[in-house]
PDB file of C-alpha atoms in Angstrom:
ATOM      1  CA  MET H 256     -77.395  36.891 -56.836  1.00 47.00           C
ATOM      2  CA  LYS H 257     -74.279  37.275 -58.978  1.00 43.00           C
ATOM      3  CA  PHE H 258     -73.546  40.592 -57.358  1.00 43.00           C
ATOM      4  CA  PHE H 259     -73.945  39.016 -53.923  1.00 41.00           C
ATOM      5  CA  TYR H 260     -71.316  36.325 -54.690  1.00 43.00           C
ATOM      6  CA  GLN H 261     -68.941  38.910 -56.124  1.00 42.00           C
ATOM      7  CA  THR H 262     -69.267  40.931 -52.937  1.00 40.00           C
ATOM      8  CA  ILE H 263     -68.539  37.882 -50.797  1.00 40.00           C
ATOM      9  CA  VAL H 264     -65.432  37.022 -52.867  1.00 36.00           C
ATOM     10  CA  PHE H 265     -64.173  40.581 -52.740  1.00 38.00           C
ATOM     11  CA  PHE H 266     -64.672  40.652 -48.960  1.00 39.00           C
ATOM     12  CA  PHE H 267     -62.563  37.496 -48.395  1.00 37.00           C
ATOM     13  CA  VAL H 268     -59.839  38.694 -50.743  1.00 34.00           C
ATOM     14  CA  ALA H 269     -59.633  42.026 -48.946  1.00 38.00           C
ATOM     15  CA  LEU H 270     -59.626  40.281 -45.580  1.00 37.00           C
ATOM     16  CA  SER H 271     -56.819  37.964 -46.703  1.00 39.00           C
ATOM     17  CA  LEU H 272     -54.721  40.888 -47.893  1.00 35.00           C
ATOM     18  CA  PHE H 273     -55.296  42.748 -44.648  1.00 38.00           C
ATOM     19  CA  LEU H 274     -54.299  39.734 -42.546  1.00 36.00           C
ATOM     20  CA  ALA H 275     -51.271  39.067 -44.757  1.00 35.00           C
ATOM     21  CA  ARG H 276     -50.044  42.650 -44.415  1.00 36.00           C
ATOM     22  CA  ASP H 277     -48.446  42.006 -41.040  1.00 38.00           C
ATOM     23  CA  ASP H 278     -46.809  38.849 -42.365  1.00 34.00           C
ATOM     24  CA  VAL H 279     -45.253  40.787 -45.273  1.00 29.00           C
ATOM     25  CA  VAL H 280     -43.970  43.488 -42.936  1.00 30.00           C
ATOM     26  CA  SER H 281     -42.686  40.833 -40.561  1.00 31.00           C
ATOM     27  CA  MET H 282     -40.885  39.094 -43.397  1.00 27.00           C
ATOM     28  CA  ILE H 283     -39.188  42.346 -44.443  1.00 27.00           C
ATOM     29  CA  ASP H 284     -38.181  42.969 -40.843  1.00 34.00           C
ATOM     30  CA  ARG H 285     -36.698  39.497 -40.629  1.00 31.00           C
ATOM     31  CA  VAL H 286     -34.730  40.029 -43.829  1.00 28.00           C
ATOM     32  CA  TYR H 287     -33.461  43.372 -42.577  1.00 31.00           C
ATOM     33  CA  SER H 288     -32.538  41.874 -39.223  1.00 32.00           C
ATOM     34  CA  HIS H 289     -30.155  39.553 -41.020  1.00 31.00           C
ATOM     35  CA  ILE H 290     -27.972  42.552 -41.859  1.00 31.00           C
ATOM     36  CA  GLU H 291     -25.132  42.343 -39.372  1.00 35.00           C
ATOM     37  CA  LYS H 292     -24.457  45.639 -37.735  1.00 35.00           C
ATOM     38  CA  LYS H 293     -21.072  47.032 -38.649  1.00 34.00           C
ATOM     39  CA  SER H 294     -18.636  46.899 -35.769  1.00 32.00           C
ATOM     40  CA  ASP H 295     -18.805  50.050 -33.680  1.00 35.00           C
ATOM     41  CA  THR H 296     -15.163  49.588 -32.781  1.00 31.00           C
ATOM     42  CA  PRO H 297     -13.175  52.536 -34.208  1.00 31.00           C
ATOM     43  CA  LEU H 298     -10.243  51.934 -36.488  1.00 31.00           C
ATOM     44  CA  ILE H 299      -7.579  50.248 -34.454  1.00 34.00           C
ATOM     45  CA  GLN H 300      -4.863  52.393 -32.953  1.00 35.00           C
ATOM     46  CA  PHE H 301      -1.512  51.011 -31.811  1.00 34.00           C
ATOM     47  CA  GLU H 302       1.571  52.284 -30.063  1.00 37.00           C
ATOM     48  CA  GLY H 303       3.678  52.733 -33.171  1.00 38.00           C
ATOM     49  CA  THR H 304       7.366  52.258 -33.764  1.00 34.00           C
ATOM     50  CA  LYS H 305       8.843  53.246 -30.444  1.00 41.00           C
ATOM     51  CA  GLU H 306      12.266  52.080 -31.525  1.00 41.00           C
ATOM     52  CA  ALA H 307      12.368  55.047 -33.902  1.00 35.00           C
ATOM     53  CA  GLN H 308      12.583  57.231 -30.814  1.00 41.00           C
ATOM     54  CA  LEU H 309      15.270  55.071 -29.288  1.00 52.00           C
ATOM     55  CA  PRO H 310      16.871  57.044 -26.437  1.00 48.00           C
ATOM     56  CA  ASN H 311      20.445  55.774 -26.933  1.00 57.00           C
ATOM     57  CA  LYS H 312      22.567  56.567 -23.905  1.00 57.00           C
ATOM     58  CA  ILE H 313      26.114  57.885 -24.241  1.00 57.00           C
ATOM     59  CA  ASP H 314      28.527  58.138 -21.302  1.00 55.00           C
ATOM     60  CA  MET H 315      31.504  60.449 -21.791  1.00 55.00           C
ATOM     61  CA  PRO H 316      33.398  61.506 -18.639  1.00 56.00           C
ATOM     62  CA  GLY H 317      35.856  64.368 -18.938  1.00 51.00           C
ATOM     63  CA  ALA H 318      38.917  63.466 -20.974  1.00 49.00           C
ATOM     64  CA  LEU H 319      41.835  62.421 -18.757  1.00 48.00           C
ATOM     65  CA  ARG H 320      44.935  64.498 -19.413  1.00 51.00           C
ATOM     66  CA  VAL H 321      48.174  63.885 -17.547  1.00 53.00           C
ATOM     67  CA  VAL H 322      50.448  66.913 -17.919  1.00 48.00           C
ATOM     68  CA  GLY H 323      53.913  67.724 -16.642  1.00 47.00           C
ATOM     69  CA  ASN H 324      54.895  64.056 -16.608  1.00 48.00           C
ATOM     70  CA  ILE H 325      58.679  63.804 -16.487  1.00 38.00           C
ATOM     71  CA  LEU H 326      58.686  60.327 -17.996  1.00 41.00           C
ATOM     72  CA  ASN H 327      60.287  59.963 -21.392  1.00 48.00           C
ATOM     73  CA  VAL H 328      57.659  59.035 -23.960  1.00 50.00           C
ATOM     74  CA  ASN H 329      60.130  56.742 -25.670  1.00 57.00           C
ATOM     75  CA  ASN H 330      60.200  54.560 -22.566  1.00 63.00           C
ATOM     76  CA  THR H 331      56.415  54.189 -22.543  1.00 68.00           C
ATOM     77  CA  LYS H 332      54.761  51.286 -24.262  1.00 82.00           C
ATOM     78  CA  LEU H 333      50.963  51.043 -24.132  1.00 90.00           C
ATOM     79  CA  SER H 334      49.222  47.952 -25.396  1.00 94.00           C
ATOM     80  CA  LYS H 335      45.605  47.664 -26.516  1.00 95.00           C
ATOM     81  CA  ASP H 336      45.319  43.992 -25.556  1.00 96.00           C
ATOM     82  CA  SER H 337      46.913  44.561 -22.168  1.00 96.00           C
ATOM     83  CA  LEU H 338      44.566  47.458 -21.397  1.00 97.00           C
ATOM     84  CA  ILE H 339      41.520  45.358 -22.291  1.00 98.00           C
ATOM     85  CA  SER H 340      42.817  42.603 -20.014  1.00 97.00           C
ATOM     86  CA  LEU H 341      43.370  45.095 -17.187  1.00 97.00           C
ATOM     87  CA  THR H 342      39.887  46.515 -17.732  1.00 98.00           C
ATOM     88  CA  ASN H 343      38.355  43.072 -17.312  1.00 98.00           C
ATOM     89  CA  LYS H 344      40.503  42.441 -14.248  1.00 98.00           C
ATOM     90  CA  GLU H 345      39.100  45.592 -12.642  1.00 98.00           C
ATOM     91  CA  ARG H 346      35.580  44.429 -13.461  1.00 98.00           C
ATOM     92  CA  LYS H 347      36.240  41.049 -11.869  1.00 97.00           C
ATOM     93  CA  ASP H 348      37.850  42.572  -8.787  1.00 97.00           C
ATOM     94  CA  ASN H 349      35.029  45.080  -8.333  1.00 97.00           C
ATOM     95  CA  GLY H 350      31.796  43.114  -8.187  1.00 94.00           C
ATOM     96  CA  ASN H 351      32.791  40.092 -10.277  1.00 96.00           C
ATOM     97  CA  LEU H 352      31.313  41.746 -13.362  1.00 96.00           C
ATOM     98  CA  GLU H 353      31.138  39.967 -16.691  1.00 96.00           C
ATOM     99  CA  ALA H 354      34.221  40.391 -18.873  1.00 98.00           C
ATOM    100  CA  LEU H 355      33.858  42.704 -21.856  1.00 98.00           C
ATOM    101  CA  LYS H 356      34.315  41.198 -25.309  1.00 97.00           C
ATOM    102  CA  ASP H 357      36.727  42.833 -27.738  1.00 97.00           C
ATOM    103  CA  ASN H 358      34.528  44.094 -30.575  1.00 98.00           C
ATOM    104  CA  GLN H 359      36.123  44.780 -33.960  1.00 97.00           C
ATOM    105  CA  LEU H 360      33.679  47.573 -34.796  1.00 98.00           C
ATOM    106  CA  LEU H 361      34.444  49.340 -31.519  1.00 98.00           C
ATOM    107  CA  ASP H 362      38.161  48.824 -32.158  1.00 98.00           C
ATOM    108  CA  LEU H 363      37.566  50.655 -35.434  1.00 98.00           C
ATOM    109  CA  THR H 364      35.655  53.534 -33.822  1.00 98.00           C
ATOM    110  CA  ALA H 365      38.399  53.896 -31.206  1.00 98.00           C
ATOM    111  CA  GLU H 366      41.075  53.967 -33.925  1.00 98.00           C
ATOM    112  CA  LYS H 367      39.093  56.571 -35.884  1.00 97.00           C
ATOM    113  CA  LYS H 368      38.822  58.730 -32.770  1.00 97.00           C
ATOM    114  CA  LEU H 369      42.524  58.404 -31.988  1.00 97.00           C
ATOM    115  CA  GLN H 370      43.643  59.391 -35.483  1.00 97.00           C
ATOM    116  CA  ASP H 371      41.151  62.248 -35.680  1.00 96.00           C
ATOM    117  CA  MET H 372      42.453  63.774 -32.441  1.00 96.00           C
ATOM    118  CA  PHE H 373      46.029  63.638 -33.664  1.00 96.00           C
ATOM    119  CA  ASP H 374      45.153  64.861 -37.151  1.00 96.00           C
ATOM    120  CA  ASN H 375      43.021  67.778 -35.956  1.00 95.00           C
ATOM    121  CA  GLN H 376      44.909  68.534 -32.735  1.00 95.00           C
ATOM    122  CA  TYR H 377      42.160  68.318 -30.148  1.00 94.00           C
ATOM    123  CA  PHE H 378      41.548  66.274 -27.029  1.00 94.00           C
ATOM    124  CA  GLU H 379      37.807  66.232 -26.415  1.00 93.00           C
ATOM    125  CA  HIS H 380      34.923  63.794 -26.687  1.00 92.00           C
ATOM    126  CA  ILE H 381      33.296  65.852 -29.444  1.00 92.00           C
ATOM    127  CA  SER H 382      35.294  66.997 -32.466  1.00 93.00           C
ATOM    128  CA  SER H 383      35.075  70.475 -33.977  1.00 88.00           C
ATOM    129  CA  LYS H 384      32.728  68.950 -36.569  1.00 92.00           C
ATOM    130  CA  GLY H 385      30.394  67.733 -33.835  1.00 93.00           C
ATOM    131  CA  VAL H 386      31.361  64.072 -34.191  1.00 95.00           C
ATOM    132  CA  GLY H 387      31.249  61.938 -31.058  1.00 94.00           C
ATOM    133  CA  VAL H 388      31.403  58.271 -30.198  1.00 94.00           C
ATOM    134  CA  GLY H 389      27.737  57.766 -31.116  1.00 93.00           C
ATOM    135  CA  ASN H 390      28.357  59.179 -34.592  1.00 94.00           C
ATOM    136  CA  LEU H 391      31.398  56.954 -35.054  1.00 97.00           C
ATOM    137  CA  ALA H 392      29.366  53.905 -34.051  1.00 96.00           C
ATOM    138  CA  ASP H 393      26.744  54.842 -36.644  1.00 95.00           C
ATOM    139  CA  GLU H 394      29.440  55.222 -39.294  1.00 96.00           C
ATOM    140  CA  VAL H 395      30.791  51.700 -38.813  1.00 97.00           C
ATOM    141  CA  GLY H 396      27.380  50.085 -38.348  1.00 96.00           C
ATOM    142  CA  TYR H 397      27.534  49.318 -34.624  1.00 96.00           C
ATOM    143  CA  GLU H 398      23.880  49.460 -33.520  1.00 94.00           C
ATOM    144  CA  TYR H 399      23.812  50.187 -29.823  1.00 93.00           C
ATOM    145  CA  ILE H 400      21.538  50.967 -26.949  1.00 91.00           C
ATOM    146  CA  LEU H 401      24.374  52.098 -24.704  1.00 92.00           C
ATOM    147  CA  ILE H 402      27.797  53.431 -25.591  1.00 93.00           C
ATOM    148  CA  GLY H 403      30.597  55.206 -23.768  1.00 93.00           C
ATOM    149  CA  GLU H 404      34.077  56.591 -24.205  1.00 95.00           C
ATOM    150  CA  ASN H 405      37.160  56.999 -22.021  1.00 95.00           C
ATOM    151  CA  LEU H 406      40.029  59.174 -23.253  1.00 95.00           C
ATOM    152  CA  ALA H 407      43.525  59.549 -21.851  1.00 93.00           C
ATOM    153  CA  MET H 408      46.588  61.508 -22.897  1.00 92.00           C
ATOM    154  CA  GLY H 409      50.008  61.585 -21.271  1.00 88.00           C
ATOM    155  CA  ASN H 410      53.339  59.890 -20.931  1.00 83.00           C
ATOM    156  CA  PHE H 411      52.177  57.104 -18.668  1.00 87.00           C
ATOM    157  CA  LYS H 412      54.738  54.692 -17.281  1.00 87.00           C
ATOM    158  CA  ASP H 413      52.856  51.666 -18.527  1.00 91.00           C
ATOM    159  CA  ASP H 414      49.388  50.163 -18.993  1.00 94.00           C
ATOM    160  CA  ILE H 415      48.900  49.700 -15.250  1.00 95.00           C
ATOM    161  CA  SER H 416      49.706  53.367 -14.647  1.00 92.00           C
ATOM    162  CA  LEU H 417      47.092  54.416 -17.196  1.00 94.00           C
ATOM    163  CA  MET H 418      44.477  52.039 -15.784  1.00 95.00           C
ATOM    164  CA  ASP H 419      45.149  53.315 -12.262  1.00 94.00           C
ATOM    165  CA  ALA H 420      44.606  56.883 -13.494  1.00 92.00           C
ATOM    166  CA  TRP H 421      41.301  55.943 -15.109  1.00 94.00           C
ATOM    167  CA  MET H 422      40.141  54.068 -12.009  1.00 95.00           C
ATOM    168  CA  ALA H 423      41.013  57.085  -9.846  1.00 93.00           C
ATOM    169  CA  SER H 424      38.616  59.227 -11.906  1.00 91.00           C
ATOM    170  CA  ALA H 425      34.944  58.739 -10.956  1.00 92.00           C
ATOM    171  CA  GLY H 426      33.548  59.104 -14.487  1.00 91.00           C
ATOM    172  CA  HIS H 427      36.094  56.818 -16.147  1.00 93.00           C
ATOM    173  CA  ARG H 428      35.766  54.265 -13.347  1.00 94.00           C
ATOM    174  CA  ALA H 429      31.973  54.260 -13.832  1.00 93.00           C
ATOM    175  CA  ASN H 430      32.399  53.351 -17.487  1.00 94.00           C
ATOM    176  CA  ILE H 431      34.894  50.581 -16.728  1.00 96.00           C
ATOM    177  CA  LEU H 432      32.618  49.091 -14.048  1.00 96.00           C
ATOM    178  CA  ASN H 433      29.292  49.610 -15.800  1.00 95.00           C
ATOM    179  CA  LYS H 434      27.527  46.245 -15.491  1.00 93.00           C
ATOM    180  CA  ASN H 435      25.394  46.951 -18.565  1.00 93.00           C
ATOM    181  CA  TYR H 436      28.281  47.094 -21.036  1.00 95.00           C
ATOM    182  CA  THR H 437      29.085  43.917 -22.962  1.00 96.00           C
ATOM    183  CA  ASP H 438      31.628  45.064 -25.602  1.00 98.00           C
ATOM    184  CA  ILE H 439      34.856  47.033 -25.638  1.00 98.00           C
ATOM    185  CA  GLY H 440      37.123  48.540 -28.284  1.00 98.00           C
ATOM    186  CA  MET H 441      40.574  50.064 -27.744  1.00 97.00           C
ATOM    187  CA  ALA H 442      43.129  52.123 -29.591  1.00 97.00           C
ATOM    188  CA  VAL H 443      46.449  53.457 -28.331  1.00 96.00           C
ATOM    189  CA  GLY H 444      49.032  55.459 -30.211  1.00 94.00           C
ATOM    190  CA  LYS H 445      51.936  57.870 -29.981  1.00 93.00           C
ATOM    191  CA  GLY H 446      52.059  61.057 -32.001  1.00 93.00           C
ATOM    192  CA  ASN H 447      52.651  64.777 -32.114  1.00 93.00           C
ATOM    193  CA  PHE H 448      50.215  66.892 -30.159  1.00 92.00           C
ATOM    194  CA  GLU H 449      50.739  70.629 -29.730  1.00 90.00           C
ATOM    195  CA  GLY H 450      54.454  70.225 -30.463  1.00 90.00           C
ATOM    196  CA  GLN H 451      55.003  67.322 -28.069  1.00 88.00           C
ATOM    197  CA  ASN H 452      55.450  63.630 -28.729  1.00 90.00           C
ATOM    198  CA  ILE H 453      52.809  62.011 -26.545  1.00 91.00           C
ATOM    199  CA  TRP H 454      50.574  58.960 -26.057  1.00 93.00           C
ATOM    200  CA  MET H 455      46.814  58.902 -26.412  1.00 94.00           C
ATOM    201  CA  ALA H 456      44.420  56.121 -25.495  1.00 95.00           C
ATOM    202  CA  VAL H 457      40.787  55.655 -26.501  1.00 97.00           C
ATOM    203  CA  GLN H 458      38.467  53.191 -24.834  1.00 97.00           C
ATOM    204  CA  HIS H 459      35.014  52.580 -26.328  1.00 97.00           C
ATOM    205  CA  PHE H 460      32.330  50.641 -24.465  1.00 97.00           C
ATOM    206  CA  GLY H 461      29.094  49.394 -25.975  1.00 95.00           C
ATOM    207  CA  THR H 462      25.951  47.384 -25.511  1.00 94.00           C
ATOM    208  CA  PRO H 463      24.591  46.262 -28.888  1.00 94.00           C
ATOM    209  CA  ARG H 464      20.973  46.528 -29.771  1.00 91.00           C
ATOM    210  CA  SER H 465      20.925  42.779 -30.356  1.00 91.00           C
ATOM    211  CA  VAL H 466      20.862  42.108 -26.586  1.00 92.00           C
ATOM    212  CA  CYS H 467      17.200  43.164 -26.577  1.00 91.00           C
ATOM    213  CA  PRO H 468      14.287  41.341 -28.249  1.00 91.00           C
ATOM    214  CA  THR H 469      13.717  42.197 -31.887  1.00 89.00           C
ATOM    215  CA  ILE H 470      10.707  44.076 -33.218  1.00 90.00           C
ATOM    216  CA  ASP H 471       9.184  42.524 -36.322  1.00 92.00           C
ATOM    217  CA  GLN H 472       9.157  45.271 -38.958  1.00 90.00           C
ATOM    218  CA  VAL H 473       7.540  42.935 -41.489  1.00 93.00           C
ATOM    219  CA  LEU H 474       4.624  42.522 -39.091  1.00 93.00           C
ATOM    220  CA  LEU H 475       4.335  46.305 -38.816  1.00 93.00           C
ATOM    221  CA  GLY H 476       4.165  46.548 -42.605  1.00 93.00           C
ATOM    222  CA  VAL H 477       1.397  43.927 -42.721  1.00 93.00           C
ATOM    223  CA  ILE H 478      -0.535  45.866 -40.055  1.00 93.00           C
ATOM    224  CA  ASN H 479      -0.284  49.097 -42.020  1.00 92.00           C
ATOM    225  CA  LEU H 480      -1.501  47.431 -45.222  1.00 93.00           C
ATOM    226  CA  SER H 481      -4.372  45.772 -43.377  1.00 92.00           C
ATOM    227  CA  GLN H 482      -5.436  49.057 -41.817  1.00 92.00           C
ATOM    228  CA  ASP H 483      -5.597  50.645 -45.249  1.00 92.00           C
ATOM    229  CA  LYS H 484      -7.723  47.727 -46.431  1.00 93.00           C
ATOM    230  CA  ILE H 485     -10.031  48.123 -43.415  1.00 92.00           C
ATOM    231  CA  LYS H 486     -10.569  51.797 -44.223  1.00 91.00           C
ATOM    232  CA  ASP H 487     -11.423  51.019 -47.856  1.00 92.00           C
ATOM    233  CA  GLU H 488     -13.803  48.214 -46.939  1.00 92.00           C
ATOM    234  CA  GLU H 489     -15.454  50.306 -44.244  1.00 91.00           C
ATOM    235  CA  SER H 490     -16.171  53.061 -46.745  1.00 91.00           C
ATOM    236  CA  ASP H 491     -17.730  50.565 -49.174  1.00 90.00           C
ATOM    237  CA  LEU H 492     -19.857  48.969 -46.450  1.00 90.00           C
ATOM    238  CA  LEU H 493     -21.127  52.328 -45.210  1.00 91.00           C
ATOM    239  CA  ASN H 494     -22.151  53.225 -48.741  1.00 89.00           C
ATOM    240  CA  ARG H 495     -23.955  49.912 -49.198  1.00 88.00           C
ATOM    241  CA  LYS H 496     -25.710  50.287 -45.840  1.00 88.00           C
ATOM    242  CA  GLU H 497     -26.896  53.751 -46.826  1.00 88.00           C
ATOM    243  CA  MET H 498     -28.407  52.401 -50.074  1.00 86.00           C
ATOM    244  CA  ILE H 499     -30.143  49.603 -48.180  1.00 87.00           C
ATOM    245  CA  ASP H 500     -31.586  52.065 -45.668  1.00 88.00           C
ATOM    246  CA  LYS H 501     -32.922  54.217 -48.513  1.00 86.00           C
ATOM    247  CA  GLY H 502     -34.429  51.174 -50.243  1.00 85.00           C
ATOM    248  CA  VAL H 503     -33.030  52.131 -53.631  1.00 83.00           C
ATOM    249  CA  VAL H 504     -31.649  49.900 -56.351  1.00 82.00           C
ATOM    250  CA  TYR H 505     -27.876  49.728 -56.029  1.00 77.00           C
ATOM    251  CA  GLU H 506     -25.582  48.171 -58.640  1.00 81.00           C
ATOM    252  CA  GLY H 507     -28.686  46.712 -60.297  1.00 83.00           C
ATOM    253  CA  SER H 508     -29.503  44.643 -57.209  1.00 84.00           C
ATOM    254  CA  THR H 509     -32.839  44.293 -55.457  1.00 85.00           C
ATOM    255  CA  TYR H 510     -33.249  45.053 -51.779  1.00 87.00           C
ATOM    256  CA  SER H 511     -32.911  41.381 -50.844  1.00 87.00           C
ATOM    257  CA  GLU H 512     -29.854  40.934 -53.040  1.00 87.00           C
ATOM    258  CA  GLN H 513     -28.232  43.997 -51.492  1.00 86.00           C
ATOM    259  CA  VAL H 514     -28.822  42.587 -48.028  1.00 88.00           C
ATOM    260  CA  THR H 515     -27.246  39.282 -49.008  1.00 89.00           C
ATOM    261  CA  GLU H 516     -24.221  40.988 -50.585  1.00 89.00           C
ATOM    262  CA  TYR H 517     -23.780  43.225 -47.535  1.00 89.00           C
ATOM    263  CA  ASN H 518     -23.818  40.242 -45.179  1.00 89.00           C
ATOM    264  CA  ASN H 519     -21.346  38.389 -47.381  1.00 90.00           C
ATOM    265  CA  LEU H 520     -18.957  41.361 -47.134  1.00 91.00           C
ATOM    266  CA  ILE H 521     -19.388  42.205 -43.451  1.00 89.00           C
ATOM    267  CA  ILE H 522     -18.234  38.773 -42.263  1.00 90.00           C
ATOM    268  CA  PRO H 523     -14.706  38.911 -43.760  1.00 91.00           C
ATOM    269  CA  TYR H 524     -14.514  42.597 -42.773  1.00 91.00           C
ATOM    270  CA  ASN H 525     -15.144  41.757 -39.111  1.00 90.00           C
ATOM    271  CA  ASN H 526     -12.724  38.834 -39.328  1.00 91.00           C
ATOM    272  CA  LEU H 527     -10.050  41.158 -40.735  1.00 92.00           C
ATOM    273  CA  ILE H 528     -10.525  43.556 -37.818  1.00 91.00           C
ATOM    274  CA  THR H 529     -10.152  40.672 -35.370  1.00 91.00           C
ATOM    275  CA  ASP H 530      -6.968  39.463 -37.073  1.00 92.00           C
ATOM    276  CA  VAL H 531      -5.427  42.936 -37.165  1.00 91.00           C
ATOM    277  CA  LYS H 532      -6.175  43.451 -33.467  1.00 91.00           C
ATOM    278  CA  LYS H 533      -4.249  40.271 -32.704  1.00 92.00           C
ATOM    279  CA  GLN H 534      -1.359  41.403 -34.909  1.00 92.00           C
ATOM    280  CA  ILE H 535      -1.262  44.790 -33.195  1.00 92.00           C
ATOM    281  CA  ASP H 536      -1.276  43.168 -29.766  1.00 90.00           C
ATOM    282  CA  ASN H 537       1.641  41.006 -30.871  1.00 92.00           C
ATOM    283  CA  TYR H 538       3.544  43.986 -32.243  1.00 92.00           C
ATOM    284  CA  ASN H 539       2.937  46.107 -29.143  1.00 90.00           C
ATOM    285  CA  ASN H 540       4.087  43.252 -26.906  1.00 90.00           C
ATOM    286  CA  GLN H 541       7.337  43.200 -28.878  1.00 91.00           C
ATOM    287  CA  VAL H 542       7.734  46.965 -28.455  1.00 90.00           C
ATOM    288  CA  HIS H 543       7.009  46.677 -24.735  1.00 90.00           C
ATOM    289  CA  ALA H 544       9.581  43.902 -24.287  1.00 91.00           C
ATOM    290  CA  PHE H 545      12.182  45.899 -26.205  1.00 89.00           C
ATOM    291  CA  ASN H 546      11.573  49.075 -24.210  1.00 88.00           C
ATOM    292  CA  LEU H 547      11.703  47.152 -20.929  1.00 88.00           C
ATOM    293  CA  CYS H 548      15.042  45.638 -21.942  1.00 88.00           C
ATOM    294  CA  LEU H 549      16.275  49.083 -22.980  1.00 85.00           C
ATOM    295  CA  LYS H 550      15.294  50.549 -19.611  1.00 83.00           C
ATOM    296  CA  ASN H 551      16.985  47.742 -17.686  1.00 83.00           C
ATOM    297  CA  HIS H 552      20.248  48.180 -19.604  1.00 80.00           C
ATOM    298  CA  GLN H 553      20.354  51.932 -19.121  1.00 74.00           C
ATOM    299  CA  GLN H 554      19.848  52.046 -15.369  1.00 70.00           C
TER     300      GLN H 554
END
């Protein structure tokens, strides 16, 4: 009789364990299903710093040389301010273009160019050392997206005579009437050139980089730091996921504890990816706006 009761008890225990087996498996599956799948989105790529490849445009028509002029150089008097005024008059008379503003930095680059030509006895846009108007602008800190230079040498009667000569030359006229320029710098001077006492004039035109929207370099730095953080966190999460899949003890944690820790880490990781995507979109919109402005000012 005792044996009979033992058999009955054993049978119900075994049956209970058998029926509970599916519940245990189901419970494990439910726990595992709580592990959020790591985002399949690859590490975020963005357009990069397009301003670093800024295609600055430089306009330099052939230098204007007036030779064989019978005028006496001592009777000639060229004036920087008068030539700037005449330049703006030509712009107004030819399309009602906006007047150019006298820029001190461009005045300085023009003066540097004038003195260098007299000192080194040349009359070209590029010096023997390879220095041009773009290099001079860099030297004085004039950040530009468009820059140009007009040169003239000769014993002109007056400022009007010089301006007429420039306007009669297609390349120099194009610089004077370029609607995209906003700034001007001038330098005029008399000196010895190849044994003759003669006048030279330098006209520098510019469009500063500040006319276009700025690109937030601090934001770019934040993006780069965040991307590094994403890579580090991704590596850690992949390692944790691998340990969970293998069902091994990791960092002294049980399977359930590992799952909980993984889920606690994956949420801020996914949030970081979302935030960085928004930052990259913002940055790329800035780059796009800058490049569009650049294109419009160089047409």
